[in-house]
């Protein structure tokens, strides 16, 4: 319609307002409202506003807002309830209101708004324990404006969650858990930790021998060092009386023997100059019976190319410590001017060469000549190295030309023995261990040993199946022309006489020089029931004096399997 | 239409057993549908209004003083008192007529945006629902007397020969009238529902 109604009331709504009451308006009617400004000059119309009452309804806020804490369960929640404004006729359905609830924790700035729909009850879950909340509600008709927020309602949530106490409990449990894990980790890695923090100090060990010990063959080693029949039960007790023996292994040989079998290495290292590894105490101690007798076993393994000179040089290096050792321990004799001879001291654990050793004692001249190196091969320990030399007793304290016995240790298994620089002779029977002691007796100085001849070494070249050992002479000394020549000689065959227990050396020297240097050493092999007998036959000195002869002594011990043999150099056929 | 058939069948089954519960359910369905239609009309109108430029808006506001719709011939309560005085059946019949008139005019409403295209099917479904409600709440004795109310006045199609300005204005009026009528139907149905609701508080 075109009817224009002027505002009936300019005051009720405030300044610059117009109030059309309910009587003046009706719903579902589009009204066009304009404001007209009039002054003297004329009037102006504002832009019209087209309205329908229905769409601009703004209800009153909800009433009777109540908040309560419901504790039906262990976890309480908030229940908010309200009533629609009284003027809104929602009961008849004339107007439909939708509500909105908002909640705020005390001392916070943010409201938490929850649309509630058309319901008049609303639940808020998981309130903060012990907190105070502020709740407000507002409403809106379907097509209208939001009402104002209702006045705040406050509610206090009880302390249903003992937070502090539980927090501490949680912290304690967590810390205990961490602690247990940490301690378990440390326990698992305690060794590595200890190794890291406290590095282990390397203990004393003997180079060469230690390795063998670690390899688990200590049993064999120790067993080899033990004579099965020791203490000897023979009546010949004094034969076994040996105070001490020392065995030295030249350092040069040690190096060479490194590649050879371990057993030999162990022996070698044992007898070398005391290095940091080796138990030096054994070197210095005169009472120490060294298990790891390192005889010149490696001599047999040394190549032919090894000249005697280098060996002697190496030996010369060892002379100094050895000297001391010799004097200190055995009173061994070593000539300072050893050029071709080397004094070697071999420690011996057992005195398997009682006779052998004693003989020098009993016969001062020859034993005083020098040391005797005995090659001993223990049968009872096939893999064991038991080489030791019996030395003349402590009586030898005179200056001698270096005479030394070299004991070559032979493995049970036959192996080709190469000539060594010094004339070492290895005799090894296949079945029996042969200890070959080579006595290198140099010309003593100041000692009337007319009978003493410098010994030469004979090497066993091969051991035939018939228990024949072929000896090959090895020149030991330079000054000994005989020995030089004897090197060339192809040596005697060694036959093992099982009946008598004799090992016979047969020399087959083809050289004429051999005649010059007759090898008058006799090989004495004796078999004793209980033990070995090693005898340095002084008969070797029967030969021309001044001739270096090597006196091999072969002892064979068939019974126990232990045989000491000393190879005789240049022995005539037996 | 499937829903109408379903409603019809269910109603036939349920009328004899529990008329009130089914009534309420039908009312709830009808109310929700008309509410949705009303929201649609509001959206369409606001879209149209936003598409207009300022100048045209001002002109439209100035000119639009007729304040009449094609559906004004249908006498309907215009305020709360009249509405509450009217009977449920009266309200239902008025609603039915309103929906029916707009259903025939939906061709002028539809077109253009997508919401417009949904109006016709929704109007049809709403009409069917209201008819069911009428049938459910109708006394057999009242059928004859209410025939006059169901007199169908065909919708006058006055928009064919309009120029652009006229069409624009007419569209504006059309959409405004549609929105208003939808709100009327929603209100009538809600009031009727609450009146028949056994609960004291029927605000759903």
CSV table of N, CA and C in Angstrom, one decimal, chain B residues 45-152:
chain,number,residue,atom,x,y,z
B,45,UNK,N,17.2,-14.9,-2.8
B,45,UNK,CA,16.9,-13.4,-2.8
B,45,UNK,C,18.2,-12.6,-2.5
B,46,UNK,N,19.0,-13.1,-1.6
B,46,UNK,CA,20.2,-12.4,-1.3
B,46,UNK,C,21.2,-12.4,-2.5
B,47,UNK,N,21.1,-13.5,-3.2
B,47,UNK,CA,22.0,-13.5,-4.4
B,47,UNK,C,21.5,-12.5,-5.5
B,48,UNK,N,20.2,-12.5,-5.6
B,48,UNK,CA,19.7,-11.5,-6.6
B,48,UNK,C,20.0,-10.1,-6.1
B,49,UNK,N,19.8,-9.9,-4.9
B,49,UNK,CA,20.0,-8.5,-4.4
B,49,UNK,C,21.5,-8.1,-4.5
B,50,UNK,N,22.4,-9.0,-4.3
B,50,UNK,CA,23.8,-8.7,-4.5
B,50,UNK,C,24.2,-8.5,-5.9
B,51,UNK,N,23.4,-9.1,-6.8
B,51,UNK,CA,23.7,-8.9,-8.2
B,51,UNK,C,23.3,-7.6,-8.7
B,52,UNK,N,22.4,-7.0,-8.0
B,52,UNK,CA,22.0,-5.7,-8.5
B,52,UNK,C,23.0,-4.6,-8.2
B,53,UNK,N,23.0,-3.6,-8.9
B,53,UNK,CA,23.9,-2.5,-8.7
B,53,UNK,C,23.2,-1.5,-7.8
B,54,UNK,N,24.0,-0.6,-7.3
B,54,UNK,CA,23.4,0.3,-6.3
B,54,UNK,C,22.3,1.2,-6.9
B,55,UNK,N,22.5,1.6,-8.0
B,55,UNK,CA,21.5,2.5,-8.6
B,55,UNK,C,20.1,1.8,-8.8
B,56,UNK,N,20.2,0.6,-9.2
B,56,UNK,CA,19.0,-0.2,-9.4
B,56,UNK,C,18.4,-0.5,-8.1
B,57,UNK,N,19.2,-0.7,-7.1
B,57,UNK,CA,18.6,-1.0,-5.8
B,57,UNK,C,17.8,0.2,-5.3
B,58,UNK,N,18.4,1.3,-5.5
B,58,UNK,CA,17.7,2.4,-5.0
B,58,UNK,C,16.4,2.6,-5.7
B,59,UNK,N,16.5,2.4,-6.9
B,59,UNK,CA,15.2,2.6,-7.7
B,59,UNK,C,14.2,1.6,-7.3
B,60,UNK,N,14.7,0.4,-7.1
B,60,UNK,CA,13.7,-0.6,-6.7
B,60,UNK,C,13.1,-0.3,-5.4
B,61,UNK,N,13.9,0.1,-4.5
B,61,UNK,CA,13.4,0.4,-3.2
B,61,UNK,C,12.3,1.6,-3.3
B,62,UNK,N,12.6,2.4,-4.1
B,62,UNK,CA,11.7,3.5,-4.2
B,62,UNK,C,10.4,3.1,-4.8
B,63,UNK,N,10.5,2.3,-5.8
B,63,UNK,CA,9.3,2.0,-6.6
B,63,UNK,C,8.5,0.9,-5.9
B,64,UNK,N,9.2,0.1,-5.3
B,64,UNK,CA,8.5,-1.1,-4.7
B,64,UNK,C,7.7,-0.6,-3.5
B,65,UNK,N,6.6,-0.2,-3.8
B,65,UNK,CA,5.6,0.2,-2.8
B,65,UNK,C,4.3,-0.6,-2.8
B,66,UNK,N,4.3,-1.4,-3.8
B,66,UNK,CA,3.0,-2.1,-4.0
B,66,UNK,C,2.8,-3.1,-2.8
B,67,UNK,N,3.8,-3.7,-2.5
B,67,UNK,CA,3.7,-4.6,-1.3
B,67,UNK,C,2.5,-5.6,-1.5
B,68,UNK,N,2.5,-6.1,-2.6
B,68,UNK,CA,1.5,-7.1,-2.7
B,68,UNK,C,2.2,-8.3,-3.5
B,69,UNK,N,1.7,-9.4,-3.2
B,69,UNK,CA,2.1,-10.6,-4.0
B,69,UNK,C,0.9,-11.2,-4.7
B,70,UNK,N,1.2,-12.0,-5.5
B,70,UNK,CA,0.2,-12.7,-6.2
B,70,UNK,C,-0.6,-13.6,-5.3
B,71,UNK,N,0.0,-13.9,-4.2
B,71,UNK,CA,-0.6,-14.9,-3.3
B,71,UNK,C,-1.4,-14.1,-2.2
B,72,UNK,N,-1.6,-12.8,-2.5
B,72,UNK,CA,-2.3,-12.1,-1.4
B,72,UNK,C,-3.8,-12.5,-1.4
B,73,UNK,N,-4.2,-13.0,-2.5
B,73,UNK,CA,-5.7,-13.4,-2.5
B,73,UNK,C,-6.0,-14.5,-1.4
B,74,UNK,N,-5.0,-15.1,-1.1
B,74,UNK,CA,-5.2,-16.2,-0.1
B,74,UNK,C,-5.2,-15.5,1.3
B,75,UNK,N,-6.2,-15.6,1.9
B,75,UNK,CA,-6.4,-15.0,3.2
B,75,UNK,C,-5.6,-15.8,4.3
B,76,UNK,N,-4.8,-15.1,4.9
B,76,UNK,CA,-4.0,-15.9,5.9
B,76,UNK,C,-3.8,-15.0,7.1
B,77,UNK,N,-3.7,-15.6,8.2
B,77,UNK,CA,-3.5,-14.8,9.4
B,77,UNK,C,-2.1,-14.0,9.3
B,78,UNK,N,-2.2,-12.9,9.8
B,78,UNK,CA,-1.0,-12.0,9.6
B,78,UNK,C,-0.3,-11.7,10.9
B,79,UNK,N,-0.8,-12.2,11.9
B,79,UNK,CA,-0.1,-12.0,13.2
B,79,UNK,C,-0.2,-13.3,14.0
B,80,UNK,N,0.3,-13.1,15.2
B,80,UNK,CA,0.3,-14.3,16.0
B,80,UNK,C,-1.1,-14.6,16.5
B,81,UNK,N,-1.8,-13.7,16.8
B,81,UNK,CA,-3.1,-13.9,17.4
B,81,UNK,C,-4.0,-14.6,16.4
B,82,UNK,N,-4.0,-14.1,15.3
B,82,UNK,CA,-4.8,-14.7,14.3
B,82,UNK,C,-4.3,-16.1,14.0
B,83,UNK,N,-3.1,-16.3,14.0
B,83,UNK,CA,-2.6,-17.6,13.7
B,83,UNK,C,-3.0,-18.6,14.9
B,84,UNK,N,-2.9,-18.1,16.1
B,84,UNK,CA,-3.3,-19.0,17.1
B,84,UNK,C,-4.8,-19.2,17.2
B,85,UNK,N,-5.5,-18.3,16.7
B,85,UNK,CA,-7.0,-18.5,16.7
B,85,UNK,C,-7.4,-19.5,15.6
B,86,UNK,N,-6.6,-19.6,14.6
B,86,UNK,CA,-7.0,-20.4,13.5
B,86,UNK,C,-6.9,-21.9,13.9
B,87,UNK,N,-7.6,-22.7,13.2
B,87,UNK,CA,-7.5,-24.1,13.5
B,87,UNK,C,-6.4,-24.8,12.8
B,88,UNK,N,-6.1,-25.9,13.2
B,88,UNK,CA,-4.9,-26.6,12.6
B,88,UNK,C,-5.2,-26.9,11.1
B,89,UNK,N,-6.4,-27.3,10.9
B,89,UNK,CA,-6.8,-27.6,9.5
B,89,UNK,C,-6.7,-26.4,8.7
B,90,UNK,N,-7.2,-25.3,9.2
B,90,UNK,CA,-7.1,-24.0,8.5
B,90,UNK,C,-5.7,-23.7,8.1
B,91,UNK,N,-4.9,-23.8,9.1
B,91,UNK,CA,-3.5,-23.5,8.8
B,91,UNK,C,-2.9,-24.5,7.8
B,92,UNK,N,-3.3,-25.7,7.9
B,92,UNK,CA,-2.8,-26.6,6.9
B,92,UNK,C,-3.3,-26.3,5.5
B,93,UNK,N,-4.5,-25.9,5.4
B,93,UNK,CA,-5.1,-25.6,4.1
B,93,UNK,C,-4.5,-24.4,3.5
B,94,UNK,N,-4.3,-23.4,4.3
B,94,UNK,CA,-3.6,-22.2,3.8
B,94,UNK,C,-2.2,-22.5,3.3
B,95,UNK,N,-1.6,-23.3,4.1
B,95,UNK,CA,-0.2,-23.6,3.7
B,95,UNK,C,-0.2,-24.4,2.4
B,96,UNK,N,-1.2,-25.2,2.3
B,96,UNK,CA,-1.3,-26.0,1.1
B,96,UNK,C,-1.5,-25.1,-0.1
B,97,UNK,N,-2.3,-24.1,0.0
B,97,UNK,CA,-2.6,-23.3,-1.1
B,97,UNK,C,-1.4,-22.4,-1.5
B,98,UNK,N,-0.8,-22.0,-0.5
B,98,UNK,CA,0.4,-21.2,-0.8
B,98,UNK,C,1.4,-22.0,-1.5
B,99,UNK,N,1.7,-23.1,-1.0
B,99,UNK,CA,2.7,-23.9,-1.7
B,99,UNK,C,2.2,-24.3,-3.1
B,100,UNK,N,1.0,-24.5,-3.3
B,100,UNK,CA,0.5,-24.9,-4.6
B,100,UNK,C,0.6,-23.7,-5.6
B,101,UNK,N,0.3,-22.5,-5.1
B,101,UNK,CA,0.5,-21.4,-6.0
B,101,UNK,C,1.9,-21.1,-6.4
B,102,UNK,N,2.7,-21.3,-5.5
B,102,UNK,CA,4.1,-21.1,-5.9
B,102,UNK,C,4.7,-22.3,-6.7
B,103,UNK,N,4.0,-23.4,-6.6
B,103,UNK,CA,4.5,-24.5,-7.4
B,103,UNK,C,4.2,-24.2,-8.9
B,104,UNK,N,3.1,-23.6,-9.1
B,104,UNK,CA,2.7,-23.3,-10.5
B,104,UNK,C,3.6,-22.2,-11.0
B,105,UNK,N,4.0,-21.3,-10.2
B,105,UNK,CA,4.8,-20.2,-10.6
B,105,UNK,C,6.3,-20.5,-10.6
B,106,UNK,N,6.6,-21.7,-10.3
B,106,UNK,CA,8.1,-22.0,-10.2
B,106,UNK,C,8.8,-21.9,-11.5
B,107,UNK,N,8.1,-21.9,-12.6
B,107,UNK,CA,8.9,-21.8,-13.9
B,107,UNK,C,9.5,-20.4,-14.0
B,108,UNK,N,8.8,-19.5,-13.4
B,108,UNK,CA,9.4,-18.1,-13.4
B,108,UNK,C,10.5,-18.0,-12.3
B,109,UNK,N,10.4,-18.8,-11.4
B,109,UNK,CA,11.4,-18.8,-10.4
B,109,UNK,C,12.7,-19.5,-10.8
B,110,UNK,N,12.5,-20.6,-11.4
B,110,UNK,CA,13.7,-21.4,-11.7
B,110,UNK,C,14.4,-20.8,-12.9
B,111,UNK,N,15.5,-21.3,-13.1
B,111,UNK,CA,16.4,-20.7,-14.2
B,111,UNK,C,17.5,-20.0,-13.5
B,112,UNK,N,18.6,-20.1,-14.2
B,112,UNK,CA,19.8,-19.3,-13.6
B,112,UNK,C,20.6,-20.2,-12.7
B,113,UNK,N,20.6,-19.8,-11.4
B,113,UNK,CA,21.4,-20.5,-10.5
B,113,UNK,C,20.8,-21.9,-10.1
B,114,UNK,N,21.6,-22.6,-9.5
B,114,UNK,CA,21.2,-24.0,-9.2
B,114,UNK,C,20.1,-24.0,-8.2
B,115,UNK,N,20.1,-23.2,-7.1
B,115,UNK,CA,19.1,-23.4,-6.1
B,115,UNK,C,17.7,-23.1,-6.7
B,116,UNK,N,17.7,-22.4,-7.7
B,116,UNK,CA,16.3,-22.1,-8.3
B,116,UNK,C,15.8,-23.4,-8.9
B,117,UNK,N,16.7,-24.2,-9.4
B,117,UNK,CA,16.2,-25.4,-10.1
B,117,UNK,C,15.6,-26.4,-9.1
B,118,UNK,N,16.0,-26.3,-7.8
B,118,UNK,CA,15.6,-27.3,-6.9
B,118,UNK,C,14.2,-26.9,-6.3
B,119,UNK,N,13.7,-25.7,-6.6
B,119,UNK,CA,12.5,-25.3,-6.0
B,119,UNK,C,11.3,-26.1,-6.3
B,120,UNK,N,11.2,-26.4,-7.6
B,120,UNK,CA,10.0,-27.0,-8.0
B,120,UNK,C,9.8,-28.4,-7.4
B,121,UNK,N,10.8,-29.3,-7.4
B,121,UNK,CA,10.6,-30.6,-6.8
B,121,UNK,C,10.3,-30.5,-5.3
B,122,UNK,N,11.0,-29.5,-4.7
B,122,UNK,CA,10.8,-29.4,-3.2
B,122,UNK,C,9.4,-28.9,-2.9
B,123,UNK,N,9.0,-28.0,-3.8
B,123,UNK,CA,7.6,-27.5,-3.6
B,123,UNK,C,6.6,-28.6,-3.7
B,124,UNK,N,6.9,-29.4,-4.7
B,124,UNK,CA,5.9,-30.5,-4.9
B,124,UNK,C,5.9,-31.5,-3.8
B,125,UNK,N,7.0,-31.8,-3.3
B,125,UNK,CA,7.1,-32.7,-2.1
B,125,UNK,C,6.4,-32.1,-0.9
B,126,UNK,N,6.6,-30.9,-0.7
B,126,UNK,CA,6.0,-30.2,0.4
B,126,UNK,C,4.5,-30.2,0.3
B,127,UNK,N,4.1,-30.0,-0.9
B,127,UNK,CA,2.6,-30.0,-1.1
B,127,UNK,C,2.0,-31.3,-0.8
B,128,UNK,N,2.7,-32.4,-1.2
B,128,UNK,CA,2.2,-33.7,-0.9
B,128,UNK,C,2.2,-34.0,0.5
B,129,UNK,N,3.2,-33.5,1.2
B,129,UNK,CA,3.2,-33.8,2.7
B,129,UNK,C,2.1,-33.0,3.4
B,130,UNK,N,1.9,-31.8,2.9
B,130,UNK,CA,0.8,-31.1,3.6
B,130,UNK,C,-0.5,-31.7,3.3
B,131,UNK,N,-0.7,-32.2,2.1
B,131,UNK,CA,-1.9,-32.9,1.8
B,131,UNK,C,-2.1,-34.1,2.7
B,132,UNK,N,-1.1,-34.8,3.0
B,132,UNK,CA,-1.1,-35.9,3.9
B,132,UNK,C,-1.6,-35.5,5.2
B,133,UNK,N,-1.0,-34.4,5.7
B,133,UNK,CA,-1.3,-33.9,7.0
B,133,UNK,C,-2.8,-33.5,7.0
B,134,UNK,N,-3.2,-32.9,6.0
B,134,UNK,CA,-4.6,-32.5,5.9
B,134,UNK,C,-5.5,-33.7,6.0
B,135,UNK,N,-5.2,-34.7,5.2
B,135,UNK,CA,-6.0,-35.9,5.2
B,135,UNK,C,-6.0,-36.6,6.6
B,136,UNK,N,-4.8,-36.5,7.3
B,136,UNK,CA,-4.7,-37.1,8.6
B,136,UNK,C,-5.5,-36.4,9.6
B,137,UNK,N,-5.5,-35.1,9.5
B,137,UNK,CA,-6.2,-34.3,10.6
B,137,UNK,C,-7.6,-33.8,10.2
B,138,UNK,N,-8.0,-34.3,9.1
B,138,UNK,CA,-9.2,-33.8,8.6
B,138,UNK,C,-10.4,-34.7,9.1
B,139,UNK,N,-11.4,-34.1,9.5
B,139,UNK,CA,-12.6,-34.8,9.8
B,139,UNK,C,-13.3,-35.0,8.5
B,140,UNK,N,-13.9,-36.2,8.5
B,140,UNK,CA,-14.7,-36.4,7.2
B,140,UNK,C,-15.8,-35.4,7.0
B,141,UNK,N,-16.3,-34.9,8.1
B,141,UNK,CA,-17.4,-34.0,7.9
B,141,UNK,C,-16.9,-32.6,7.4
B,142,UNK,N,-15.7,-32.4,7.5
B,142,UNK,CA,-15.2,-31.1,7.1
B,142,UNK,C,-14.7,-31.0,5.6
B,143,UNK,N,-14.7,-32.1,5.0
B,143,UNK,CA,-14.2,-32.1,3.6
B,143,UNK,C,-15.0,-31.2,2.7
B,144,UNK,N,-16.2,-31.3,2.9
B,144,UNK,CA,-17.1,-30.6,1.9
B,144,UNK,C,-17.0,-29.1,2.2
B,145,UNK,N,-17.0,-28.8,3.4
B,145,UNK,CA,-17.0,-27.3,3.7
B,145,UNK,C,-15.7,-26.6,3.4
B,146,UNK,N,-14.7,-27.4,3.3
B,146,UNK,CA,-13.4,-26.7,3.0
B,146,UNK,C,-13.1,-26.7,1.5
B,147,UNK,N,-14.0,-27.1,0.8
B,147,UNK,CA,-13.7,-27.1,-0.7
B,147,UNK,C,-13.5,-25.7,-1.2
B,148,UNK,N,-14.1,-24.8,-0.6
B,148,UNK,CA,-13.9,-23.4,-1.1
B,148,UNK,C,-12.5,-23.0,-0.8
B,149,UNK,N,-12.0,-23.5,0.2
B,149,UNK,CA,-10.6,-23.1,0.5
B,149,UNK,C,-9.7,-23.6,-0.5
B,150,UNK,N,-10.0,-24.7,-1.1
B,150,UNK,CA,-9.1,-25.3,-2.0
B,150,UNK,C,-9.4,-24.8,-3.4
B,151,UNK,N,-10.1,-23.8,-3.5
B,151,UNK,CA,-10.3,-23.2,-4.8
B,151,UNK,C,-9.0,-22.8,-5.4
B,152,UNK,N,-8.8,-23.3,-6.4
B,152,UNK,CA,-7.5,-23.0,-7.0
B,152,UNK,C,-7.6,-21.8,-7.9
